[in-house]
Short mmCIF file of N, CA and C in Angstrom, two decimals:
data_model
loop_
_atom_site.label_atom_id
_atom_site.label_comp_id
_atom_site.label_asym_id
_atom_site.label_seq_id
_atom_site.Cartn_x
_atom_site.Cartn_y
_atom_site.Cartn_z
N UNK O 19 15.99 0.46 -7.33
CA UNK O 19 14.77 0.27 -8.09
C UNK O 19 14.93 -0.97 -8.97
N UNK O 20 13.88 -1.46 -9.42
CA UNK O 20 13.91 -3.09 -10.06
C UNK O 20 14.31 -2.68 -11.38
N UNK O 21 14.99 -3.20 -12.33
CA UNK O 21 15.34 -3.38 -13.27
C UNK O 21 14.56 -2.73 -14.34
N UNK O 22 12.97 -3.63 -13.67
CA UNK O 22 11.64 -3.05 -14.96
C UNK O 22 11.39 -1.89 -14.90
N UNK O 23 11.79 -0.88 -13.73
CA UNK O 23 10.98 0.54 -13.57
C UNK O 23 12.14 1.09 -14.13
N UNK O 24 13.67 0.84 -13.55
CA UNK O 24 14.57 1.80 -14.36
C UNK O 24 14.73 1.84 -15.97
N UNK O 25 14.56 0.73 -16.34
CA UNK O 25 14.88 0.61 -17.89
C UNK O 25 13.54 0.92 -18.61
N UNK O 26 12.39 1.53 -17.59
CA UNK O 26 10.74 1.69 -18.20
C UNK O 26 10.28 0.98 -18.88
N UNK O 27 10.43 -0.78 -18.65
CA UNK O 27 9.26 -1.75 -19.53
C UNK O 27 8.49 -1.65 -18.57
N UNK O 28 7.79 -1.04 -17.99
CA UNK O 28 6.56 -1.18 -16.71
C UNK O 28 6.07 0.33 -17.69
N UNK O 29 4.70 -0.18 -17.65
CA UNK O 29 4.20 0.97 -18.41
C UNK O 29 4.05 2.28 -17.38
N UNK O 30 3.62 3.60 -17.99
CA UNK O 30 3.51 4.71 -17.20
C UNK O 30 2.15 4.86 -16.37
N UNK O 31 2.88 5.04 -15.03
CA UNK O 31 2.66 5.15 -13.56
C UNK O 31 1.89 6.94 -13.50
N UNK O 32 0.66 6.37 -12.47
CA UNK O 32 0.44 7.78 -11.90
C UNK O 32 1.30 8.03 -10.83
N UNK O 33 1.88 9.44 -10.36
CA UNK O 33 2.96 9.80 -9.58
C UNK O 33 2.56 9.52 -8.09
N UNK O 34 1.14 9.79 -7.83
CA UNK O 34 0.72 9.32 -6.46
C UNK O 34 -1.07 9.26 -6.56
N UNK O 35 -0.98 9.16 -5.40
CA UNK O 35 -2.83 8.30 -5.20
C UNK O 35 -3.60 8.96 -4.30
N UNK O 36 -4.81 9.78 -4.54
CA UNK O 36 -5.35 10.25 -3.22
C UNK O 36 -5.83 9.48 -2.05
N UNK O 37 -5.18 10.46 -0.79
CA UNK O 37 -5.70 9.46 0.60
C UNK O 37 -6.90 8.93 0.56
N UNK O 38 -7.91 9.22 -0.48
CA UNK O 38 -9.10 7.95 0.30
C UNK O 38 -9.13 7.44 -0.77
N UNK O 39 -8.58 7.05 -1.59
CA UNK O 39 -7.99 5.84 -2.65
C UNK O 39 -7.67 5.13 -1.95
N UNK O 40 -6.24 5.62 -1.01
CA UNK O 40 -5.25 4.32 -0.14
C UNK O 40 -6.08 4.16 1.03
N UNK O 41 -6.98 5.29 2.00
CA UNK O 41 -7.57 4.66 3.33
C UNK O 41 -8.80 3.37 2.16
N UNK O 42 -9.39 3.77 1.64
CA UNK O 42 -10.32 3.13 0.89
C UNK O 42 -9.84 1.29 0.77
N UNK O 43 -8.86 1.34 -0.18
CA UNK O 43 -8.48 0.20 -0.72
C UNK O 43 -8.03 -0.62 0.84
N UNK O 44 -7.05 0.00 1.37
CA UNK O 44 -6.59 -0.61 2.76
C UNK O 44 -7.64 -0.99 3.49
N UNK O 45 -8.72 -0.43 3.60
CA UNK O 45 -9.84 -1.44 4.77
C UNK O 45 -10.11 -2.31 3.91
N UNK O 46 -10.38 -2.41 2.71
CA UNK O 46 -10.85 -3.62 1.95
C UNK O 46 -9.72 -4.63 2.54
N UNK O 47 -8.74 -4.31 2.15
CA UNK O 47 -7.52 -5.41 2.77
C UNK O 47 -7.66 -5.62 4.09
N UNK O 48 -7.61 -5.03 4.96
CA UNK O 48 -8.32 -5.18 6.49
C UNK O 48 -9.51 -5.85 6.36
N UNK O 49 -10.67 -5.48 5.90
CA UNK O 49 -11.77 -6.12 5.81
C UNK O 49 -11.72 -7.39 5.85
N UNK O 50 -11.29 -8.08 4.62
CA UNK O 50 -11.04 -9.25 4.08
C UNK O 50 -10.05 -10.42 5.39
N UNK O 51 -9.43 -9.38 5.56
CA UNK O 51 -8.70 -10.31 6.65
C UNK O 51 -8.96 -10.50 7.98
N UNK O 52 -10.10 -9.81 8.25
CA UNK O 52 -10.46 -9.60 9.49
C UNK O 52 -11.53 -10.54 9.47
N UNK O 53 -12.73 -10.70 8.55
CA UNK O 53 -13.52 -11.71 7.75
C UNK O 53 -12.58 -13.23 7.65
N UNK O 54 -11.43 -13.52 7.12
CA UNK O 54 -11.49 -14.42 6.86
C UNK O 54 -10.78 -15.63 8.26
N UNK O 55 -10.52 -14.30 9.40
CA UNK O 55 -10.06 -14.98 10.79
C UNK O 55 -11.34 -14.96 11.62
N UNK O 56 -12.22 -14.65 11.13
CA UNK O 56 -13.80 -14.83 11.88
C UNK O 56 -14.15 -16.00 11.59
N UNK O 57 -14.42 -16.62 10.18
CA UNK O 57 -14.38 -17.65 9.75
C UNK O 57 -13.66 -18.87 10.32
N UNK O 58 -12.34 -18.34 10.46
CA UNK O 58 -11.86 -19.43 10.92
C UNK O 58 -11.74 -19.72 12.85
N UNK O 59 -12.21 -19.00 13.01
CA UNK O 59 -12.99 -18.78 14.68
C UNK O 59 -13.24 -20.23 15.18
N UNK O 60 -13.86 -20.93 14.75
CA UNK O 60 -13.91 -21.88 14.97
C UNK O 60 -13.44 -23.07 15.44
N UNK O 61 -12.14 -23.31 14.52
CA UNK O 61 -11.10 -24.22 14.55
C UNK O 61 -10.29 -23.26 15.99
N UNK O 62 -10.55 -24.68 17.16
CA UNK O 62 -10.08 -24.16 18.74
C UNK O 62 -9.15 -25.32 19.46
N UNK O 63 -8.13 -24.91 20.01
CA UNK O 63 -7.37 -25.92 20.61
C UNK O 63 -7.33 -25.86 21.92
N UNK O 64 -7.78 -26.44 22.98
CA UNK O 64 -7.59 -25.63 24.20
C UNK O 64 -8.17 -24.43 24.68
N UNK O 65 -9.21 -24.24 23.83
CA UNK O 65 -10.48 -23.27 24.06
C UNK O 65 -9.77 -21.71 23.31
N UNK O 66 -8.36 -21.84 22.62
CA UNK O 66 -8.00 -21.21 21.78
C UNK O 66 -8.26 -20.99 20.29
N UNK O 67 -8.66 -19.81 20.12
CA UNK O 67 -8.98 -20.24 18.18
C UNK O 67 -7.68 -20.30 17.65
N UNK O 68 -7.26 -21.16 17.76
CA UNK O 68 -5.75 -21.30 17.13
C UNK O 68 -5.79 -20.97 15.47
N UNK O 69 -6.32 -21.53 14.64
CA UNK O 69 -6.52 -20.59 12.93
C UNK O 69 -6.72 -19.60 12.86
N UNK O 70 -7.11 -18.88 14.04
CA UNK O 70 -7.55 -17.53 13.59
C UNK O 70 -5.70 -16.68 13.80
N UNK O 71 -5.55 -17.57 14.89
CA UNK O 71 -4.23 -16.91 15.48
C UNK O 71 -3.07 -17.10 14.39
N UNK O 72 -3.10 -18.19 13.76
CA UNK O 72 -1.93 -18.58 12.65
C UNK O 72 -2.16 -17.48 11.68
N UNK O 73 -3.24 -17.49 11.57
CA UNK O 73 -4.02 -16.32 10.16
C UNK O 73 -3.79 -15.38 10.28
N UNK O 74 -3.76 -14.75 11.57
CA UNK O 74 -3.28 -13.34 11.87
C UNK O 74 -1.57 -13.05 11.73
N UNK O 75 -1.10 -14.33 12.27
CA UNK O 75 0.44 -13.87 12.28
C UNK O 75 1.09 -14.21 10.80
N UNK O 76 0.22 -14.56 9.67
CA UNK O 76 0.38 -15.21 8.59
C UNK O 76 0.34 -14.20 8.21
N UNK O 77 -0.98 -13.33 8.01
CA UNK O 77 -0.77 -11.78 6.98
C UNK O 77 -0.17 -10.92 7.57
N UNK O 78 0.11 -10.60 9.15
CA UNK O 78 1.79 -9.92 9.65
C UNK O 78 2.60 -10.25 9.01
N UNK O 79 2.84 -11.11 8.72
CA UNK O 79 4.43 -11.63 8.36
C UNK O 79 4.57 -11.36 7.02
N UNK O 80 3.38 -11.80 6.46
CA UNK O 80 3.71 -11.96 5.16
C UNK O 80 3.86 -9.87 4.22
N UNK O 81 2.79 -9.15 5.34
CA UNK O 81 2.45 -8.25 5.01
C UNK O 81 3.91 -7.31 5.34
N UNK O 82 4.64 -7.54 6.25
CA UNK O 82 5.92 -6.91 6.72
C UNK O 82 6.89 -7.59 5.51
N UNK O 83 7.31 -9.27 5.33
CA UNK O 83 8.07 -9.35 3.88
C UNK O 83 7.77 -8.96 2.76
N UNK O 84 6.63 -8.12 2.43
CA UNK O 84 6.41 -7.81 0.94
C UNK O 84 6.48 -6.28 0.76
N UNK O 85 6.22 -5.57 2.61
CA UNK O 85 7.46 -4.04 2.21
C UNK O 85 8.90 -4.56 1.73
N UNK O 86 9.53 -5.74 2.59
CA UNK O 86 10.94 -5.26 2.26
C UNK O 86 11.07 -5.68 0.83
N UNK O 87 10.61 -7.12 0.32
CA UNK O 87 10.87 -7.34 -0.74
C UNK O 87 10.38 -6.85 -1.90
N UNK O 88 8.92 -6.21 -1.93
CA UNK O 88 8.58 -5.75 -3.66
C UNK O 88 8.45 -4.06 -3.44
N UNK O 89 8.10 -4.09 -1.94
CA UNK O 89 7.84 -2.52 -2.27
C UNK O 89 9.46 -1.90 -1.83
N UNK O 90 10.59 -1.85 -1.14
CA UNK O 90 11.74 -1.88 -1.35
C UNK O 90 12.37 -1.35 -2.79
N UNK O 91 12.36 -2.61 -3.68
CA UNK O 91 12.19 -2.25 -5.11
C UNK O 91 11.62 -1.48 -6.00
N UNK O 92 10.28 -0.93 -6.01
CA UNK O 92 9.07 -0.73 -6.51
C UNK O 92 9.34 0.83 -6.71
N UNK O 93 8.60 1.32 -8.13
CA UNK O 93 8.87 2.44 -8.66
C UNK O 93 7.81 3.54 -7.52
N UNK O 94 7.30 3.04 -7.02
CA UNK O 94 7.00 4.11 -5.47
C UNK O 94 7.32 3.85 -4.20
N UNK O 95 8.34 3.17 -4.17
CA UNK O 95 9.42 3.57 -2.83
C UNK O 95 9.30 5.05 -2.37
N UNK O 96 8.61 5.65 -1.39
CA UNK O 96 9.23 6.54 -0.34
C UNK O 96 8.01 7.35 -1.52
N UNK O 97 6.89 7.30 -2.31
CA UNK O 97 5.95 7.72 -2.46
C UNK O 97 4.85 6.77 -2.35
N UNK O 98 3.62 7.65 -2.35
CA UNK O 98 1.77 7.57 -2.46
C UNK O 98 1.45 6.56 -3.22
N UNK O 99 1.56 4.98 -3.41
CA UNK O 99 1.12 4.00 -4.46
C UNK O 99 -0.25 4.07 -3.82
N UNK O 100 -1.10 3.29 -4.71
CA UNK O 100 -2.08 2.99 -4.29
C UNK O 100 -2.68 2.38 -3.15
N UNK O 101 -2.13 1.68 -2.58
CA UNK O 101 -1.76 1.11 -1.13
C UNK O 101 -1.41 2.45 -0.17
N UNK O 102 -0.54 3.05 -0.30
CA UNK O 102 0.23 3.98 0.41
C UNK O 102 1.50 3.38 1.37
N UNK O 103 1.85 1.52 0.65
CA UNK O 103 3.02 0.87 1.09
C UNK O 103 4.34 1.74 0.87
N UNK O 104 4.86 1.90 -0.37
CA UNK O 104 5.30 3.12 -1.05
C UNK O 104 6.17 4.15 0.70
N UNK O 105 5.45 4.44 0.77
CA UNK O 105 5.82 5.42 2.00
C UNK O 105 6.05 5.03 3.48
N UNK O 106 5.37 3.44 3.90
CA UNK O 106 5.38 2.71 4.61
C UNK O 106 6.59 1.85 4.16
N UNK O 107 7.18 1.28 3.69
CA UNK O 107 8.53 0.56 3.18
C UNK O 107 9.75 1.85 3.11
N UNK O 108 9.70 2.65 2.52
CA UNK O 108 10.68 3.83 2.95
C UNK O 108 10.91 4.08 4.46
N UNK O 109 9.89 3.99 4.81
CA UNK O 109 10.18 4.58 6.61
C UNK O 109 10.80 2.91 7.21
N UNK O 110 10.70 1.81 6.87
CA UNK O 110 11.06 0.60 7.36
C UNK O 110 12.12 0.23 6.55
N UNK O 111 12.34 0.04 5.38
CA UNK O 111 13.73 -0.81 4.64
C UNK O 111 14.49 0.29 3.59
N UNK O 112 15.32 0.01 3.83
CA UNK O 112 16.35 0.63 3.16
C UNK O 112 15.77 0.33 1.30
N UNK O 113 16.20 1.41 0.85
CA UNK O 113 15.39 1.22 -1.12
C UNK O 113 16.90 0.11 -1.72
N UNK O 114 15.43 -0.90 -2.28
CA UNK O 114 16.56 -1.84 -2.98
C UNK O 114 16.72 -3.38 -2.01
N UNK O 115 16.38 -3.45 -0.91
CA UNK O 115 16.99 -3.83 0.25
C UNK O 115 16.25 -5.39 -0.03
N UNK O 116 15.21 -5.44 -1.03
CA UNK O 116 14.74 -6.83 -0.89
C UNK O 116 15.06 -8.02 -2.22
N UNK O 117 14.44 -8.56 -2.01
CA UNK O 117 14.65 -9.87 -3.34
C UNK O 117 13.54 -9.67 -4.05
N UNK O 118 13.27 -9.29 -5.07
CA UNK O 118 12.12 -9.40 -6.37
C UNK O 118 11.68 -10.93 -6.19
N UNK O 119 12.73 -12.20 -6.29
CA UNK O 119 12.29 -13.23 -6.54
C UNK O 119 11.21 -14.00 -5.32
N UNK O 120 11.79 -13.47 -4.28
CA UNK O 120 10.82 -14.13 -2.50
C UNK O 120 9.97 -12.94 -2.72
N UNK O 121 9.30 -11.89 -3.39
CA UNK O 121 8.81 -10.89 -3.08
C UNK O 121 7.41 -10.94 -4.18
N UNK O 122 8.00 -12.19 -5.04
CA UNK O 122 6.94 -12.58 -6.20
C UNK O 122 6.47 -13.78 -5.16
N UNK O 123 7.01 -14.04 -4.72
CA UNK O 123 6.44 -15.95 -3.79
C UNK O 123 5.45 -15.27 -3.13
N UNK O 124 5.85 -14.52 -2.67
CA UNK O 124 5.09 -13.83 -1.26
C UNK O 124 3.41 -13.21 -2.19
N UNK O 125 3.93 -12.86 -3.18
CA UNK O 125 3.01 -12.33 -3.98
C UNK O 125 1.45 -13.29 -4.28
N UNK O 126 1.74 -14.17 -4.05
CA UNK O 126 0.91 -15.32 -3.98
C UNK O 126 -0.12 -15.58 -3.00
N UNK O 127 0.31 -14.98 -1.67
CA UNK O 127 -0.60 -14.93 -0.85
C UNK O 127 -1.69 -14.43 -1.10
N UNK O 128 -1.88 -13.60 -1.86
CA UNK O 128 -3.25 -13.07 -2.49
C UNK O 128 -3.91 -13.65 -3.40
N UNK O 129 -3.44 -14.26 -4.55
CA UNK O 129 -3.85 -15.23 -5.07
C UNK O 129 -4.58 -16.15 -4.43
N UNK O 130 -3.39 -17.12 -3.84
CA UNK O 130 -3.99 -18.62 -3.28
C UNK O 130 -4.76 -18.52 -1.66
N UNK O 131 -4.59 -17.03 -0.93
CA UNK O 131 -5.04 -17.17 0.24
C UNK O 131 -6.74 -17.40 0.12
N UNK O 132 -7.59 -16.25 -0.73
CA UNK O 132 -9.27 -16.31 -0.81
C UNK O 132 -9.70 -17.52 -0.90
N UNK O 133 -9.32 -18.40 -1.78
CA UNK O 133 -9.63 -19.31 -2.19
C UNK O 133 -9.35 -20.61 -1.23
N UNK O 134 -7.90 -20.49 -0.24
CA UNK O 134 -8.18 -21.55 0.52
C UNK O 134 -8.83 -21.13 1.98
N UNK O 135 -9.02 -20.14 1.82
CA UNK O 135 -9.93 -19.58 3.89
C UNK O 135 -11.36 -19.90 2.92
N UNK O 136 -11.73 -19.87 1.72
CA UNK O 136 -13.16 -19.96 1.02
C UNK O 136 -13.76 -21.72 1.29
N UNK O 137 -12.74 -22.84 0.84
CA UNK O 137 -12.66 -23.79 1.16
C UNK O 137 -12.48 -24.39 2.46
N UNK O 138 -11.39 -23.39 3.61
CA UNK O 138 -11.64 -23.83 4.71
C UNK O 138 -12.89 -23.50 5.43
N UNK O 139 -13.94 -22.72 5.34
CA UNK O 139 -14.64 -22.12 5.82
C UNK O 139 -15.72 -23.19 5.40
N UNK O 140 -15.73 -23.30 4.15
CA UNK O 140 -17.04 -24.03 4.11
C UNK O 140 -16.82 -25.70 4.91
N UNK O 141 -15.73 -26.15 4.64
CA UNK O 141 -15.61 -27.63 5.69
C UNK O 141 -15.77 -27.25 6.57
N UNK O 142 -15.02 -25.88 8.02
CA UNK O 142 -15.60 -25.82 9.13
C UNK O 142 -17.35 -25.70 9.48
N UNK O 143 -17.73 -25.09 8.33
CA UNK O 143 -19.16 -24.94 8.63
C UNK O 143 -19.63 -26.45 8.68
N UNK O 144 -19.17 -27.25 7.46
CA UNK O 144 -19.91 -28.92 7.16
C UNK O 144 -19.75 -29.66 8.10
N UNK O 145 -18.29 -29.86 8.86
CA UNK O 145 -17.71 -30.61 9.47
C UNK O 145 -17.57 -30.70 11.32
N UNK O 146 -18.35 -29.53 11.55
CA UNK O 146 -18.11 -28.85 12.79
C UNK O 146 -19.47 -27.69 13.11
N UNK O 147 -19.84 -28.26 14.29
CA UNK O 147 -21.29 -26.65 14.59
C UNK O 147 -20.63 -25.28 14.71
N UNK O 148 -21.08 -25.09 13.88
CA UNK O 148 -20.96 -23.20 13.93
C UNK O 148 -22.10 -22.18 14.27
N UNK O 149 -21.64 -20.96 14.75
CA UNK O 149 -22.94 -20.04 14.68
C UNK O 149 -23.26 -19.74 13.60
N UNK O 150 -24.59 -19.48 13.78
CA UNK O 150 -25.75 -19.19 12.67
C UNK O 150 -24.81 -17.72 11.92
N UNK O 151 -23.91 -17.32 12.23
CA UNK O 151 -23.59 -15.92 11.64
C UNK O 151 -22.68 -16.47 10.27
N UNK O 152 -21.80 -18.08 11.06
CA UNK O 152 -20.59 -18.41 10.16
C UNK O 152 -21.31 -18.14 8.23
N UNK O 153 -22.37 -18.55 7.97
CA UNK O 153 -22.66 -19.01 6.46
C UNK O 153 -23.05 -17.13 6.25
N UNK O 154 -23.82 -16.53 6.53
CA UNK O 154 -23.95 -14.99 5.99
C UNK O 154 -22.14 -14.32 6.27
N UNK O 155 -21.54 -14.53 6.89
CA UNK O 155 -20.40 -13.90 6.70
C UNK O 155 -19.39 -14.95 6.23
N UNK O 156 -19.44 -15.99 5.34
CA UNK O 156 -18.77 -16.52 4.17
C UNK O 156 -19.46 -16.01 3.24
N UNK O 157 -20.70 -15.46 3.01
CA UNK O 157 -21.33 -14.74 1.95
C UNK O 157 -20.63 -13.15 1.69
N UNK O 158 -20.52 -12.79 3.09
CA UNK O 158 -19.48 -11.33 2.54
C UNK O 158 -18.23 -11.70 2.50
N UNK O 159 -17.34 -12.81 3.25
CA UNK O 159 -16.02 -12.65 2.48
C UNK O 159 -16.19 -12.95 0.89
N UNK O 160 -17.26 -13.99 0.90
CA UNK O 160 -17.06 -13.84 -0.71
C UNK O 160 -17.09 -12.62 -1.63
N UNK O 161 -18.25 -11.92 -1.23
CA UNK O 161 -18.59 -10.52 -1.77
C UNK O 161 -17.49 -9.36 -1.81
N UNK O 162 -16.91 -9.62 -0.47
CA UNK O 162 -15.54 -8.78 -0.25
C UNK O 162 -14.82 -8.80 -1.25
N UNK O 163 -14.54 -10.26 -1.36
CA UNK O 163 -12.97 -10.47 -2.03
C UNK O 163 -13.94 -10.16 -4.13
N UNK O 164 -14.88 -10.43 -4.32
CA UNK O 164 -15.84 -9.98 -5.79
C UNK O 164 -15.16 -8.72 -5.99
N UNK O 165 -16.04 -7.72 -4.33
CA UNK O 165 -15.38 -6.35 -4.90
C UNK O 165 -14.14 -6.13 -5.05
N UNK O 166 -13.50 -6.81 -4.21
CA UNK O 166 -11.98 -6.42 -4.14
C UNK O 166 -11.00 -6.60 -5.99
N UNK O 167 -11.63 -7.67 -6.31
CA UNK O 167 -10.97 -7.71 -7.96
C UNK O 167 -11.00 -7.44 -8.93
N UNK O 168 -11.41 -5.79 -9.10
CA UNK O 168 -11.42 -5.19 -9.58
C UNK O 168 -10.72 -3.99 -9.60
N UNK O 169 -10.72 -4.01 -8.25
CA UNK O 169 -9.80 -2.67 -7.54
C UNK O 169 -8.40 -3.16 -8.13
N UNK O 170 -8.31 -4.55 -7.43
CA UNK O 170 -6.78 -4.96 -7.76
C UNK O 170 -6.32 -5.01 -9.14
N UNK O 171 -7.52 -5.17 -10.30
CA UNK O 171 -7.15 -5.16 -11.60
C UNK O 171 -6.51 -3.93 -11.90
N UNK O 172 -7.53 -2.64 -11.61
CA UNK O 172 -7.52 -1.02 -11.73
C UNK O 172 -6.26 -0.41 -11.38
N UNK O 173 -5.57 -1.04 -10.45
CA UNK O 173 -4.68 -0.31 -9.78
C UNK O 173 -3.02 -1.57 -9.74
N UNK O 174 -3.16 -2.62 -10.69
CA UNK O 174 -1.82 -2.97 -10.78
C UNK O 174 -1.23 -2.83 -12.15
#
């Protein structure tokens, strides 16, 4: 366990989260990402949507290093967090097994990702013909990711 949960400067934790808290919150995260590789639909190499494909193996990857590294650590290892990662990182990495410091980098992807698929989206629309669907569904990833920051406030 990380340093902050054993020595309790992390303030007090609910013990677990009801399942349609975690199915709930998790499609939002699905949502959003499923939205923001539609968007990038566009950008094609060889009649491949190649961005959509980077994008996909981008939140795999990134979504598999941040069991081992924060949730590994994390005062709900091998329980119900809000996510329901918690129980998903127990069944995959050993407790303890990651780096806090690559596990805060990684942490970033949420931050800086909305904001640059928000910017790429609108140049593919400017820069390139899109379907008439591309501009109403940059209107719900935006809306998505609105609702989504609140949840994320509520629950970190």
């Amino acid at each position: 366990m990380y340093p902050c949960y054993r020595n309790k400067i992390a303030p007090e934790r609910r013990e677990t989260f009801p399942a349609s808290w975690i199915v709930l919150e998790n499609l939002l995260h699905l949502s959003t990402w499923v939205v923001a590789g539609m968007l990038l639909w566009p950008v094609r190499w060889l009649g491949w949507p190649v961005a959509t494909i980077a994008w996909a193996a981008l939140v795999v990857a990134v979504q598999v290093l941040l069991k081992k590294h924060n949730c590994s650590g994390c005062y709900y290892y091998a329980k119900r967090c809000h996510l329901g990662w918690g129980v998903l990182a127990a069944r995959l990495f050993p407790e303890d097994s990651g780096n806090p410091e690559a596990g805060m980098r990684l942490s970033l992807f949420y931050v800086v990702g909305p904001p640059l698929i928000l910017v790429a989206s609108v140049l593919i629309g400017v820069l390139q013909p899109v379907a008439t669907a591309h501009w109403p569904l940059l209107g719900a990833y935006v809306a998505l990711n609105a609702v989504f920051f609140p949840v994320r406030i509520q629950t970190s």
